[in-house]
Coordinates of C-alpha atoms in Angstrom, one line a residue:
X1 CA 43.9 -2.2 -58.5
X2 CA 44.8 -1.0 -55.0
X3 CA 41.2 0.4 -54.1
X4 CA 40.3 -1.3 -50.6
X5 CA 36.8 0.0 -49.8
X6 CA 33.4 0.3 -51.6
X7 CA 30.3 2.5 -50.5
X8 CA 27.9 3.0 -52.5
X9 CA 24.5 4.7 -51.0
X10 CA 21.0 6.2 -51.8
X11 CA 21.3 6.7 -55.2
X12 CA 17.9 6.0 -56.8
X13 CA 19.3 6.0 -60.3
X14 CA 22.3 4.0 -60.4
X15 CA 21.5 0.3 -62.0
X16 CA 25.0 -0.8 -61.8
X17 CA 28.4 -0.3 -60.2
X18 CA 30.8 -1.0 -63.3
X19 CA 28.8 -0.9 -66.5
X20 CA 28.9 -3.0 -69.3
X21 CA 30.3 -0.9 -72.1
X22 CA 31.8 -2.9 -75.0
X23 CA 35.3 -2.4 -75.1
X24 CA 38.1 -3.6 -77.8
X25 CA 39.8 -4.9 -74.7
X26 CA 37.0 -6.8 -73.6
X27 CA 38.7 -10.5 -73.6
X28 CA 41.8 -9.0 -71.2
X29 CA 39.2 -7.3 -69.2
X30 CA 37.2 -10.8 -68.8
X31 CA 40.2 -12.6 -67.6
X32 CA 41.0 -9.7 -65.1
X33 CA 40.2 -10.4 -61.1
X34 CA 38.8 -6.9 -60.3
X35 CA 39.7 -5.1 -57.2
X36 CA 42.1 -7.5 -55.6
X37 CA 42.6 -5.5 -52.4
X38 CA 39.0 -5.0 -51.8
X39 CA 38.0 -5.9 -48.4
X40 CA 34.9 -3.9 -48.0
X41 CA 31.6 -3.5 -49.9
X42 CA 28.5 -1.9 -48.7
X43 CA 25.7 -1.1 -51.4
X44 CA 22.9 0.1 -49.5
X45 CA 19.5 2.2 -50.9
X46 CA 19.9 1.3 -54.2
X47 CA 16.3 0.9 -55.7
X48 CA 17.7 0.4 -59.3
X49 CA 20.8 -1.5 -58.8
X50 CA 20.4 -4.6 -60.8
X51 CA 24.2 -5.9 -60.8
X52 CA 27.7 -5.0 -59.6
X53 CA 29.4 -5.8 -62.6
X54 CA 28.9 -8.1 -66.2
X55 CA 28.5 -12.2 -65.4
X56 CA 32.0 -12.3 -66.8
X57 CA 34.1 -10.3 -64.0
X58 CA 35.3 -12.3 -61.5
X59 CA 36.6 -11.1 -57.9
X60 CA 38.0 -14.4 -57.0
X61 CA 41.2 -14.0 -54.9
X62 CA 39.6 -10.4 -53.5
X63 CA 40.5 -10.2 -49.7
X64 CA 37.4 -9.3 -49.0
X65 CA 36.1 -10.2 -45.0
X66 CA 33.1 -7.7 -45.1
X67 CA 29.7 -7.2 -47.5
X68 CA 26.6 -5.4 -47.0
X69 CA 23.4 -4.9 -49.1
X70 CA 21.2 -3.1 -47.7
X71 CA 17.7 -2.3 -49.6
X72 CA 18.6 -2.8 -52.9
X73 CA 15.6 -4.9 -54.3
X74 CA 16.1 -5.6 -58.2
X75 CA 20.0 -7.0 -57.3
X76 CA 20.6 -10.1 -59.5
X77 CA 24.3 -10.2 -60.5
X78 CA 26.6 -10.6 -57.3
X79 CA 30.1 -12.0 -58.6
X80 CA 30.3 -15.4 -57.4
X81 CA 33.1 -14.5 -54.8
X82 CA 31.1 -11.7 -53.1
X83 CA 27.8 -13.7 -53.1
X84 CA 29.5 -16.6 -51.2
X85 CA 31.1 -14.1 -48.3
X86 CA 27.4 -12.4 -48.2
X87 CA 26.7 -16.3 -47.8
X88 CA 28.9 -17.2 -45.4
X89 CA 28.3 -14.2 -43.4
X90 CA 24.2 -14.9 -43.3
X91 CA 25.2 -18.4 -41.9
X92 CA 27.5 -17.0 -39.1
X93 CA 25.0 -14.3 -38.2
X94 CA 22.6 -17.3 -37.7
X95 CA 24.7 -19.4 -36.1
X96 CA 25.7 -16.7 -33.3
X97 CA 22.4 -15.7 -32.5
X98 CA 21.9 -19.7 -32.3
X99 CA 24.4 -19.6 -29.6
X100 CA 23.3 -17.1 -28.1
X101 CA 19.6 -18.0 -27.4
X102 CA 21.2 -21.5 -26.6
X103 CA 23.5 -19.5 -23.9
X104 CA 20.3 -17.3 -23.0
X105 CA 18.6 -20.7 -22.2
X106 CA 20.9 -22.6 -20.4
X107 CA 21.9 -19.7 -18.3

């Protein structure tokens, strides 16, 4: 619950971060926001990786202000939190390098 940082590199086996074992306590587990603290993820070189987690985990209220994939070409499953701050962070990239090639112009 308190765990703040992900990093997850070159590990050509690895098809998900938190597997999809069926539990008894699946329902509870469901309704659970995983890692609440987190504020970093960075998956990089991960041939195999398919997902994160299940569809059904949810990350909503996470603190998180940084993502990075990195090389990791079969990704599908991206909980809905982290793929809008991957999202969000595309469209600021873009829009800074918008302003600077504006600022490159002008000046």
């Amino acid at each position: 619950m308190k765990l703040q940082e992900i990093e997850v590199t070159e590990c050509g086996m690895m098809e998900s971060i938190i597997g999809n074992e069926p539990n008894a306590d699946d329902a509870v587990i469901t309704n659970m926001i995983m890692f609440p603290q987190l504020s970093s993820l960075k998956l990089s070189d991960l041939p195999n990786l398919r997902s994160f987690c299940s569809e059904t985990c949810t990350s909503e209220g996470s603190l998180l202000k940084t993502i990075k994939v990195i090389n990791c070409p079969k990704m599908k499953i991206l909980p809905s939190a982290f793929q809008r701050k991957l999202e969000q962070q595309k469209a600021d990239l873009s829009t800074s390098s918008q302003h600077h090639l504006l600022d490159g112009k002008v000046c």
